[in-house]
Amino acid sequence: MKYTLSVLVENHPGVLSRVAGLFSRRGFNIDSLAVGVTEDPTISRMTIVVNGDDYIVEQVTKQLNKLIDVIKIKKLNPKEAVERELALIKVNANSQTRSDIIQITEIFRANIVDVSKETLTIEISGDEDKIEALIELLKQYGIREVVRTGLIAIERGNKVISKSKSEEDE
Amino acid sequence: MAKMTVARAMVEVLKSEGVEIIFGIPGAAIYPFYDALYDSNIKHVLVRTEQAAVHEASGYARTTGKVGVCVATSGPGATNLITGIATAYMDSVPIVAITGQVNSSLIGKDVFQEVDITGATAPFTKHNYLVKDPKKIVRILKEAFYIASTGRRGPVLIDVPIDVQMQEIEFEIPKEIDIPGYKPKEKGHPLQIKRAVEAIESSKRPVVCSGGGVIASGASQELQILIEKQKIPVISTLMGIGSIPTDHPYYLGMIGSHGQKEANLALRQADLLIVIGARLADRALGDTKITEDMKIIHIDIDPAEIGKNVDTNIPIVGDAKQVLSEVNKRISERKDFWAYEIKAQKKVLPDDDKLHPYDVLREISRAYNGDYIITTDVGQHQIWAAHNLYIKEPGTFITSGGLGTMGYGVPAAIGAKFGRPEKEVISITGDGSFQMLLQELATIKREQVPIKIVLFNNTRLGMVYELQKKRCTGRFIATCLDGNPDFMILSKAYGIESMRLESKEKLKEAIEIMKSHKGPFLLEVVTSPDEPTIP
């Protein structure tokens, strides 16, 4: 099963490598890890998707909490969070297939962001399933390259995960 | 605010943290710090390899409860610290390790003596820093001491480029340290404590497993109150030895694959296991499987330890001393000590004409009556020491429990003697372990550190030799240490008095000679290669 962790960390050099290193040496599998600065420039947020069971997630959370640079960790409930991923997909396109691909892109509310004689590059954002579905459909034309950001997620409503809100701590 | 160089500011912070002694070796990338140290009253002990510097700082820290400090230069100096840092991490010893680094502008270019030491040590430091901004050095050093000495203790490394050491800053020590991601929780949750009390009172065969955390938090007295009120037998991990006196009527011994039979038996029969300050690693559990019928209370300051190796019914995150004193306030008295029967099965050791290691260790215990600090290396002698020495006070049995680092014992003894000069310090070692850091005999000589070294010499890497005997049907490979030096001549070369003990008749006399000798002394005990770890 997949779990999404939202992790607030100090915005220092080397923090990402500490977090990623912890996963590899403890034998935990990361499905994706997306990181960026928050509204407070001294703090970054990592969205980590972990594959495992409850024991794994508990261990990941506890071990992450041990890192001095980690301020807060919250396991997000998918039903109460907005989850998005961005992907860029470069697909083969010729005069016969181009209109079909454009049609599929429109159905998925994706955008064509680059065109060449032999390819189209499509930008899509959405949850993992939506992106997978588009990739599956585009496979028949020949996918040349896929670039994905990994999942980012935020809680719905007025809930926030911040440095000062201790009740949100794991 | 006074203006000074970063190097000088580093020394000033060390002074403000009460540092009295530093173990290390200088080098080109750390010379400004050493130059600043020249004007201070902090003692510097010049070791013969950086690994020994960490172990000495570790011995000092474990006997004093203070933070041990060690220093090395960049590159190989820093990498030589690694084994010692990992040893301190596994045993939760508070260490601040300072390393010099190449010039900031050259970092990442693989220049002479450059190494990414913060990257290398990240997995086994509690935290580490590469100081790029000179203005941050004071806060970073203060944080390092705070992190190393609070919560679950551990080593912190600070890597300072040489150009940073030479820059001038305005010196001001921050009054408070506030690290948003680091708030150790010392008080146990009241509800969990209530549940623990109920579980203990309703159990029929409770057992306490005492770990190094009990010693680190100074919880020995609280532990003794609990077990005496509830008549609970105590078993310990290797790190927990000394958390209650080993002659306590409720103490059953060390558990695990190299543990005592009666301790393991008690663990198997228990209906409630109270784990305090221990992680219950594979060696500690040995062949014992925790069954679903056994309830477990786990008290630890590090939440990540709870539920990591064994499932826990009642987890209590907090400092052992605080949690146990809360438990003691609520707990009732019990009448019966259930494990007397188990204790009665205690194995009687063979008494013959041969000189056995346990004879030597028991004679040392008798002669000193437990008034010593013992350090051990790693190997058969470590287990012999764990089983046979009388350990009276917490923090007087110092061993590399987690990492199992050979070479730990002698340097740890040097550090321990600097920390507690009034105590007799005895290092129990084997010929394999001793030769991993025997250059520290030079440090002993130079500093005239009056420690005693008891060297069990069986010309074998005994633990592995024994393993090969049992598991590889006697296919011995690479465990015979033929080519050992004559340890008497060796110690003479270092100006250290020594004696060789080969027979049982001379045992008492030899221990008396060692005990009455004022300076450092090496007692070599000639041991049979076939002497088993557990007789």
XYZ file of C-alpha atoms in Angstrom:
705
model
C 0.000 0.000 0.000
C 1.086 3.548 -0.696
C 1.287 6.229 1.951
C 1.859 9.943 1.440
C 3.947 11.770 4.027
C 4.144 15.535 4.200
C 7.428 16.480 5.859
C 8.537 19.943 6.946
C 12.313 20.311 7.036
C 14.771 23.109 7.626
C 15.834 24.624 4.322
C 19.543 23.727 4.655
C 21.904 22.247 2.117
C 22.312 18.525 2.632
C 18.885 17.872 4.153
C 17.581 16.115 1.051
C 20.570 13.777 1.039
C 20.069 13.000 4.734
C 16.428 12.102 4.122
C 17.110 10.089 0.975
C 20.088 8.380 2.638
C 17.960 7.353 5.579
C 15.524 5.588 3.268
C 18.202 3.626 1.451
C 20.179 2.517 4.486
C 17.104 1.434 6.426
C 15.834 -0.501 3.446
C 12.664 1.539 2.912
C 11.343 2.070 -0.603
C 10.506 5.579 -1.709
C 8.022 5.715 -4.588
C 8.541 9.419 -5.070
C 9.981 12.411 -3.301
C 9.171 15.995 -4.240
C 10.702 18.946 -2.460
C 10.336 22.708 -2.566
C 10.513 25.757 -0.355
C 7.371 26.756 1.598
C 5.764 30.093 2.403
C 8.553 30.438 4.994
C 11.879 30.564 3.103
C 13.713 28.870 6.004
C 11.509 25.775 5.668
C 11.052 23.298 2.834
C 8.330 20.724 2.421
C 8.946 17.236 1.169
C 6.137 15.079 -0.099
C 7.257 11.482 0.184
C 5.295 8.529 -1.164
C 6.288 5.319 0.605
C 5.333 1.815 -0.367
C 4.842 -0.538 2.540
C 2.671 -1.567 5.441
C 1.797 0.170 8.702
C 5.028 -1.042 10.343
C 7.141 0.433 7.542
C 5.325 3.770 7.677
C 5.682 3.930 11.448
C 9.399 3.176 11.197
C 9.886 5.708 8.395
C 8.107 8.353 10.437
C 10.064 7.622 13.602
C 13.403 7.499 11.846
C 12.664 10.711 9.940
C 11.672 12.373 13.188
C 15.111 11.560 14.562
C 16.758 13.766 11.961
C 17.498 17.103 13.582
C 16.533 19.010 10.412
C 13.084 17.425 10.266
C 10.535 19.686 11.952
C 7.261 17.874 11.407
C 5.810 14.850 9.695
C 2.209 14.088 8.831
C 0.693 11.093 7.149
C -1.880 12.416 4.707
C -5.218 10.757 4.248
C -5.804 10.619 0.469
C -9.504 11.379 0.979
C -8.666 14.580 2.800
C -5.842 15.782 0.602
C -5.378 17.198 -2.864
C -2.681 15.249 -4.660
C -1.027 16.268 -7.903
C 1.834 15.203 -10.057
C 3.239 16.919 -13.118
C 4.463 14.939 -16.114
C 5.992 15.835 -19.457
C 5.534 13.165 -22.119
C 7.308 13.253 -25.474
C 5.480 11.025 -27.957
C 6.031 10.112 -31.599
C 3.662 11.962 -33.899
C 3.347 12.057 -37.684
C 0.709 13.511 -39.970
C -1.526 10.459 -39.535
C -1.394 10.204 -35.742
C -1.053 13.863 -34.753
C -4.805 14.670 -34.648
C -5.569 11.531 -32.596
C -2.954 12.505 -30.028
C -4.294 16.066 -29.847
C -7.780 14.659 -29.240
C -6.564 12.418 -26.424
C -4.662 15.353 -24.905
C -7.824 17.457 -24.872
C -9.885 14.690 -23.264
C -7.319 14.519 -20.460
C -7.248 18.315 -20.132
C -3.550 18.171 -20.782
C -1.519 20.672 -22.827
C 0.750 20.358 -25.795
C 3.788 22.384 -24.875
C 6.181 21.555 -27.738
C 5.836 20.355 -31.294
C 8.388 19.019 -33.769
C 8.050 17.242 -37.128
C 8.217 13.870 -35.438
C 7.074 14.462 -31.879
C 4.613 16.177 -29.565
C 5.394 17.027 -25.948
C 2.422 16.885 -23.608
C 2.178 18.437 -20.187
C -0.281 16.862 -17.752
C -0.988 17.372 -14.083
C -3.175 15.225 -11.903
C -3.098 12.256 -9.647
C -1.002 9.226 -10.415
C -3.856 7.231 -11.983
C -4.703 9.963 -14.466
C -1.101 10.256 -15.603
C -0.767 6.497 -15.860
C -3.928 6.365 -17.956
C -2.624 8.949 -20.404
C 0.750 7.231 -20.678
C -1.039 3.948 -21.352
C -3.032 5.505 -24.191
C -0.016 7.200 -25.704
C 2.082 4.024 -25.681
C 0.600 2.911 -29.007
C 2.194 5.908 -30.742
C 5.624 5.326 -29.221
C 6.647 7.267 -26.124
C 10.130 8.735 -26.495
C 10.592 10.189 -23.012
C 8.648 10.703 -19.793
C 9.604 13.139 -17.025
C 7.573 13.079 -13.791
C 7.901 15.275 -10.701
C 6.553 12.830 -8.152
C 3.521 13.548 -6.070
C 2.886 16.766 -4.162
C -0.019 16.954 -1.756
C -1.808 19.409 0.488
C -4.643 18.888 2.960
C -8.109 19.991 1.965
C -9.952 22.748 3.810
C -8.392 25.036 6.389
C -6.036 22.468 7.911
C -2.344 23.333 7.691
C 0.883 21.628 8.666
C 3.104 24.322 10.080
C 6.163 24.662 12.300
C 4.103 26.141 15.147
C 1.087 23.783 15.150
C 2.241 21.065 17.484
C -1.052 19.153 17.473
C -0.424 18.133 13.882
C 2.797 16.377 14.850
C 2.986 12.655 14.378
C 31.173 41.896 21.574
C 34.790 40.866 21.159
C 36.332 40.312 17.761
C 38.285 37.103 17.299
C 39.067 34.393 14.800
C 36.700 31.470 14.368
C 39.432 29.159 15.719
C 39.684 31.189 18.898
C 35.889 31.391 19.162
C 35.741 27.580 18.931
C 38.086 27.291 21.895
C 36.069 29.889 23.828
C 32.849 27.910 23.279
C 34.566 24.704 24.400
C 35.668 26.487 27.567
C 32.152 27.785 28.161
C 30.839 24.227 27.796
C 33.206 23.113 30.563
C 35.505 21.085 28.316
C 38.652 20.166 30.232
C 40.253 17.694 27.896
C 40.454 17.027 24.169
C 41.828 13.940 22.427
C 43.272 14.320 18.967
C 45.999 14.693 16.397
C 46.738 17.974 14.599
C 47.111 18.406 10.851
C 47.376 21.159 8.277
C 43.629 21.670 7.956
C 43.076 22.103 11.699
C 46.215 24.003 12.705
C 44.445 27.379 13.384
C 42.260 25.628 15.975
C 45.317 24.006 17.565
C 47.094 27.353 17.588
C 44.159 28.878 19.477
C 44.160 25.889 21.852
C 47.783 26.735 22.794
C 46.592 29.723 24.839
C 43.841 27.843 26.685
C 43.939 25.693 29.803
C 42.175 22.817 28.047
C 44.346 19.712 28.213
C 45.136 18.088 24.901
C 46.005 14.400 24.727
C 48.007 13.512 21.642
C 46.876 10.074 20.527
C 48.637 7.836 18.015
C 45.705 7.302 15.672
C 42.471 9.236 15.354
C 40.294 6.192 16.040
C 41.783 6.101 19.524
C 40.877 9.777 19.995
C 37.146 9.002 19.699
C 37.392 5.930 21.926
C 39.270 7.935 24.561
C 36.667 10.690 24.360
C 34.054 7.912 24.673
C 35.680 6.419 27.785
C 35.868 9.905 29.268
C 32.219 10.641 28.427
C 30.923 7.333 29.776
C 32.659 7.708 33.119
C 31.940 11.399 33.682
C 28.557 11.874 32.007
C 30.074 14.863 30.202
C 30.528 15.299 26.468
C 33.790 13.831 25.143
C 35.635 15.923 22.581
C 38.017 14.744 19.869
C 39.755 16.544 17.041
C 41.254 15.464 13.733
C 42.419 17.018 10.547
C 40.734 16.680 7.143
C 40.832 13.644 4.848
C 42.484 10.599 6.444
C 42.399 12.195 9.886
C 38.647 12.553 9.576
C 38.073 9.099 8.084
C 40.130 7.516 10.867
C 37.497 8.857 13.258
C 34.719 6.957 11.522
C 34.881 3.652 13.415
C 34.991 5.495 16.729
C 32.068 7.701 15.790
C 29.992 4.693 14.701
C 30.909 2.964 17.983
C 29.696 5.992 19.956
C 26.503 6.164 17.873
C 25.607 2.532 18.499
C 26.212 2.890 22.246
C 24.632 6.388 22.535
C 27.760 8.102 23.845
C 27.851 11.919 23.778
C 30.787 12.989 21.620
C 31.597 16.186 19.755
C 34.084 15.455 16.976
C 35.741 18.421 15.314
C 37.428 17.967 11.953
C 39.406 20.375 9.826
C 38.385 20.664 6.179
C 40.169 21.962 3.099
C 39.674 25.543 1.995
C 35.998 26.307 1.255
C 36.766 27.287 -2.324
C 38.342 23.876 -2.934
C 35.558 21.705 -1.498
C 34.310 19.184 -4.049
C 37.455 19.298 -6.158
C 39.166 16.220 -4.687
C 42.133 18.276 -3.548
C 44.824 16.967 -1.213
C 43.365 15.476 1.984
C 39.784 16.328 1.067
C 36.939 14.028 2.012
C 33.189 14.537 2.405
C 33.189 13.626 6.074
C 29.706 14.972 6.800
C 28.360 12.782 3.991
C 30.362 9.813 5.199
C 29.263 10.086 8.823
C 25.615 11.063 8.262
C 24.323 7.510 8.855
C 25.963 7.202 12.268
C 26.095 10.655 13.765
C 23.180 12.089 15.671
C 23.768 15.192 13.578
C 26.620 16.815 11.718
C 27.584 20.188 10.292
C 29.800 21.556 7.563
C 30.489 25.140 8.645
C 30.474 27.418 5.630
C 29.449 30.666 7.291
C 31.972 31.803 9.953
C 29.243 33.731 11.765
C 27.408 30.478 12.527
C 30.275 28.664 14.270
C 29.377 29.692 17.823
C 25.741 28.682 17.486
C 26.680 25.434 15.740
C 29.121 24.427 18.486
C 26.568 25.228 21.177
C 23.954 23.214 19.303
C 26.389 20.332 18.907
C 26.937 20.055 22.664
C 23.210 20.359 23.285
C 22.298 17.676 20.744
C 25.081 15.306 21.837
C 24.177 15.461 25.526
C 20.361 15.499 25.518
C 17.633 13.048 24.569
C 19.192 9.832 23.355
C 22.823 10.863 23.448
C 25.175 10.443 20.538
C 28.039 11.779 18.490
C 27.896 15.082 16.592
C 30.527 16.022 14.037
C 31.517 19.556 13.025
C 33.620 19.987 9.901
C 35.331 23.394 9.685
C 37.220 24.491 6.552
C 40.612 25.988 7.278
C 39.795 29.388 5.735
C 36.679 29.579 7.940
C 38.822 28.885 11.024
C 40.975 31.889 10.161
C 38.222 34.431 9.594
C 37.342 37.076 12.150
C 33.912 37.233 13.742
C 32.097 39.139 16.465
C 32.033 36.680 19.357
C 28.857 36.298 21.329
C 27.503 33.110 22.879
C 23.744 32.699 22.355
C 21.840 32.337 25.608
C 19.349 29.783 24.389
C 19.372 27.026 21.854
C 16.173 26.511 19.885
C 16.206 23.828 17.233
C 12.699 23.514 15.734
C 13.100 19.849 14.786
C 14.704 18.719 18.034
C 12.572 18.604 21.166
C 13.477 15.487 23.196
C 10.575 14.172 25.227
C 11.649 13.277 28.742
C 8.359 12.822 30.566
C 6.421 9.642 29.961
C 2.739 9.837 29.061
C 0.681 9.544 32.308
C -1.892 7.218 30.759
C 0.797 4.878 29.470
C 2.463 4.898 32.894
C -0.887 3.965 34.466
C -1.288 1.103 31.982
C 2.258 -0.054 32.724
C 1.622 -0.110 36.475
C -1.548 -2.151 35.972
C 0.249 -4.584 33.681
C 3.109 -5.079 36.152
C 0.770 -5.586 39.093
C -1.393 -8.095 37.240
C 1.501 -10.088 35.784
C 2.604 -13.378 37.289
C 6.125 -13.666 35.907
C 7.422 -10.183 35.094
C 11.023 -9.629 33.985
C 12.919 -6.375 33.574
C 15.409 -6.165 30.723
C 17.766 -3.360 31.601
C 19.813 -1.677 28.866
C 22.422 1.029 28.526
C 19.695 3.672 28.669
C 19.215 2.963 32.377
C 22.865 3.837 33.030
C 22.826 6.837 30.673
C 19.814 8.379 32.383
C 21.097 7.636 35.903
C 18.021 5.517 36.601
C 19.721 2.707 38.536
C 18.284 3.703 41.882
C 14.758 3.995 40.461
C 15.172 0.598 38.815
C 16.219 -0.943 42.099
C 13.212 0.531 43.893
C 10.856 -0.874 41.258
C 12.275 -4.376 41.233
C 12.491 -4.606 44.999
C 8.917 -3.383 45.457
C 7.535 -5.751 42.848
C 10.137 -8.523 43.311
C 10.989 -8.576 39.607
C 14.020 -10.484 38.314
C 16.368 -8.377 36.189
C 18.177 -9.464 33.079
C 20.441 -7.080 31.237
C 21.862 -6.478 27.810
C 25.625 -6.168 27.461
C 25.241 -2.376 27.624
C 23.050 -2.646 30.705
C 25.606 -4.479 32.858
C 26.088 -2.501 36.049
C 22.669 -0.879 35.893
C 22.065 -2.834 39.091
C 24.884 -4.461 41.087
C 25.692 -7.860 39.621
C 25.466 -9.427 43.082
C 21.903 -8.194 43.580
C 19.688 -11.140 44.580
C 17.289 -10.409 41.705
C 19.935 -10.061 39.005
C 20.039 -13.082 36.715
C 22.693 -11.956 34.249
C 23.088 -10.990 30.649
C 20.691 -12.245 27.980
C 21.247 -13.265 24.404
C 23.316 -15.533 22.248
C 26.279 -15.034 24.601
C 24.185 -14.557 27.679
C 23.674 -16.509 30.871
C 21.406 -19.527 30.854
C 19.287 -18.376 33.777
C 18.718 -14.945 32.202
C 17.536 -16.463 28.928
C 15.386 -18.950 30.816
C 13.671 -16.148 32.712
C 13.024 -14.324 29.436
C 11.413 -17.445 27.950
C 9.193 -17.981 30.962
C 8.080 -14.389 31.464
C 4.512 -13.260 30.881
C 5.553 -9.598 30.984
C 8.787 -8.106 29.728
C 9.672 -4.581 30.825
C 12.335 -3.302 28.456
C 14.102 -0.203 29.725
C 16.605 1.712 27.620
C 17.437 -1.217 25.364
C 16.823 -1.884 21.700
C 16.732 -5.691 21.944
C 18.926 -6.279 18.936
C 19.529 -9.728 17.453
C 22.459 -10.496 19.761
C 20.434 -9.589 22.834
C 17.502 -11.807 21.959
C 19.599 -14.746 20.789
C 17.341 -17.684 20.015
C 14.548 -16.395 22.210
C 11.392 -15.732 20.269
C 9.010 -13.245 21.772
C 5.652 -14.977 21.804
C 2.280 -13.327 21.469
C 1.430 -14.421 25.011
C 4.145 -12.210 26.434
C 3.182 -8.608 27.066
C 5.865 -6.004 26.515
C 6.319 -2.614 28.124
C 9.055 -0.657 26.388
C 10.484 2.493 27.970
C 12.919 4.453 25.822
C 13.826 8.096 25.218
C 14.131 7.340 21.518
C 10.659 6.668 20.066
C 12.262 5.026 17.034
C 13.508 2.175 19.227
C 10.043 1.269 20.403
C 8.484 -1.369 18.203
C 11.556 -1.534 15.953
C 12.799 -4.994 16.886
C 9.918 -6.354 18.944
C 6.224 -5.489 19.004
C 5.267 -3.509 22.066
C 1.977 -3.501 23.972
C 2.705 -0.484 26.163
C 5.173 1.976 24.648
C 6.451 4.735 26.921
C 8.609 7.437 25.358
C 10.638 9.232 27.974
C 13.729 9.373 30.119
C 14.100 6.135 32.113
C 14.763 7.934 35.402
C 11.675 10.124 35.086
C 9.399 7.346 33.877
C 10.531 4.871 36.554
C 10.110 7.392 39.360
C 6.526 7.972 38.144
C 5.908 4.220 38.007
C 7.381 3.813 41.502
C 4.989 6.400 42.926
C 2.019 4.304 41.852
C 3.228 0.727 42.147
C 2.259 -1.607 44.986
C 4.354 -4.208 46.853
C 4.525 -7.845 45.766
C 5.334 -10.764 48.023
C 6.952 -13.447 45.934
C 10.075 -13.476 43.808
C 9.080 -15.961 41.145
C 12.508 -16.602 39.656
C 14.292 -18.100 42.680
C 14.000 -21.487 41.059
C 15.690 -20.263 37.921
C 18.413 -18.578 39.940
C 19.038 -21.810 41.786
C 19.971 -23.462 38.493
C 22.993 -21.201 38.169
C 25.841 -23.087 36.561
C 28.788 -23.970 38.778
C 32.051 -23.354 36.968
C 34.629 -26.137 36.852
C 37.288 -25.899 39.514
C 40.458 -27.688 38.417
C 44.189 -27.045 38.268
C 44.036 -25.144 35.006
C 44.133 -21.378 34.872
C 40.789 -20.357 33.404
C 39.885 -16.799 32.401
C 36.970 -16.833 34.843
C 39.414 -17.595 37.678
C 41.384 -14.497 36.771
C 38.333 -12.263 36.497
C 36.847 -13.513 39.734
C 40.152 -12.974 41.501
C 40.264 -9.400 40.147
C 36.709 -8.862 41.448
C 37.703 -10.215 44.860
C 40.936 -8.245 45.091
C 39.317 -4.931 44.148
C 35.851 -5.678 45.576
C 34.318 -4.007 42.557
C 36.056 -0.676 43.229
C 37.196 -0.114 39.677
C 36.187 0.959 36.228
C 36.402 -1.890 33.753
C 36.746 -1.396 30.036
C 36.722 -4.306 27.646
C 37.604 -4.941 24.076
C 35.563 -7.239 21.890
C 35.892 -10.984 21.777
C 35.802 -13.965 24.114
C 37.359 -11.924 26.930
C 34.442 -9.463 26.678
C 31.949 -12.228 27.366
C 34.121 -13.721 30.101
C 34.237 -10.267 31.693
C 30.487 -9.740 31.305
C 29.768 -13.055 33.026
C 32.368 -13.126 35.765
C 33.265 -9.643 36.943
C 31.586 -8.108 39.930
C 30.194 -4.773 38.774
C 29.070 -2.710 41.692
C 28.204 0.705 40.289
C 26.512 1.880 37.098
C 28.880 3.275 34.490
C 31.832 1.185 35.637
C 31.568 -1.503 32.956
C 32.482 0.080 29.651
C 32.339 -1.952 26.484
C 31.557 -1.611 22.814
C 28.141 -3.253 22.927
C 26.450 -2.126 19.731
C 29.141 -2.058 17.075
C 31.461 -4.607 18.686
C 34.574 -2.618 17.926
C 37.842 -4.439 18.537
C 40.469 -2.003 19.770
C 37.992 -0.077 21.913
C 39.069 -1.197 25.368
C 42.536 0.269 25.931
C 41.811 3.767 24.571
C 38.473 3.799 26.434
C 40.439 2.998 29.612
C 42.765 5.942 28.968
C 39.774 8.260 28.582
C 38.109 6.767 31.653
C 41.220 7.345 33.762
C 41.369 10.989 32.676
C 37.689 11.315 33.564
C 37.880 9.560 36.934
C 41.534 9.726 38.055
C 40.618 8.610 41.575
C 39.328 5.245 40.306
C 41.334 2.168 39.437
C 40.833 1.544 35.720
C 41.359 -1.953 34.334
C 41.165 -2.786 30.659
C 40.324 -6.397 29.869
C 41.489 -7.293 26.389
C 42.481 -10.143 24.102
C 45.494 -10.518 21.874
C 43.387 -9.873 18.751
C 41.699 -6.730 20.015
C 44.803 -5.378 21.739
C 46.777 -5.371 18.514
C 44.189 -3.278 16.737
C 45.159 -0.150 18.659
C 48.243 -1.091 20.639
C 50.028 2.069 19.526
C 48.129 3.725 22.363
C 50.746 2.264 24.688
C 52.708 5.324 23.536
C 49.924 7.621 24.761
C 49.890 5.738 28.075
C 53.644 6.180 28.392
C 53.718 9.833 27.363
C 50.862 10.799 29.674
C 51.820 8.255 32.365
C 48.226 7.045 32.565
C 48.190 4.494 35.408
C 45.759 2.000 33.875
C 46.027 -1.752 34.194
C 45.737 -3.959 31.127
C 44.779 -7.608 31.514
C 45.566 -9.292 28.219
C 44.150 -12.775 27.590
C 46.503 -14.282 25.042
C 45.311 -17.413 23.297
C 46.984 -16.570 19.950
C 43.585 -16.741 18.330
C 40.763 -14.552 17.130
C 38.891 -16.519 19.737
C 35.252 -15.791 18.921
C 35.621 -16.708 15.258
C 37.916 -19.626 16.072
C 35.189 -21.010 18.316
C 32.599 -20.421 15.614
C 34.732 -22.281 13.071
C 35.154 -25.123 15.540
C 31.393 -25.490 16.001
C 29.965 -24.495 12.648
C 32.717 -25.270 10.135
C 33.697 -28.621 11.611
C 37.115 -27.372 12.587
C 38.045 -25.838 9.224
C 40.070 -23.076 10.813
C 40.992 -20.267 8.505
C 42.581 -16.911 9.336
C 41.949 -17.115 13.070
C 45.375 -18.172 14.318
C 47.494 -15.214 15.369
C 50.889 -16.880 14.998
C 53.378 -14.077 14.793
C 52.098 -12.308 17.876
C 54.854 -10.269 19.442
C 56.280 -11.048 22.849
C 53.959 -8.745 24.752
C 56.407 -8.466 27.671
C 59.165 -7.156 25.412
C 56.645 -4.979 23.607
C 55.452 -3.320 26.779
C 59.065 -2.898 27.914
C 59.730 -1.025 24.680
C 57.026 1.420 25.727
C 58.416 1.646 29.249
C 55.415 -0.125 30.765
C 55.855 -2.719 33.500
C 54.408 -6.119 32.766
C 54.059 -9.679 33.970
C 53.067 -12.976 32.389
C 50.714 -15.305 34.224
C 50.693 -18.946 33.161
C 49.596 -20.984 36.158
C 46.844 -20.960 38.703
C 49.228 -21.001 41.696
C 50.563 -17.580 40.747
C 47.117 -16.026 40.237
C 46.625 -14.256 43.589
C 50.210 -13.044 43.626
C 49.962 -11.677 40.084
C 46.763 -9.752 40.813
C 48.341 -8.338 43.973
C 51.431 -7.227 42.032
C 49.217 -5.569 39.422
C 47.058 -3.928 42.057
C 49.932 -2.537 44.091
C 51.816 -1.197 41.070
C 51.474 2.580 40.901
C 51.926 3.215 37.198
C 50.520 1.546 34.078
C 50.828 -2.220 34.076
C 50.220 -5.041 31.644
C 49.289 -8.499 32.881
C 49.441 -11.089 30.139
C 47.374 -14.173 30.902
C 48.326 -17.177 28.795
C 45.048 -18.833 27.832
C 44.227 -22.064 26.065
C 42.824 -21.579 22.528
C 40.185 -24.170 23.405
C 38.823 -22.242 26.377
C 35.159 -21.746 25.434
C 33.329 -18.424 25.689
C 30.670 -20.033 27.829
C 32.044 -22.998 29.823
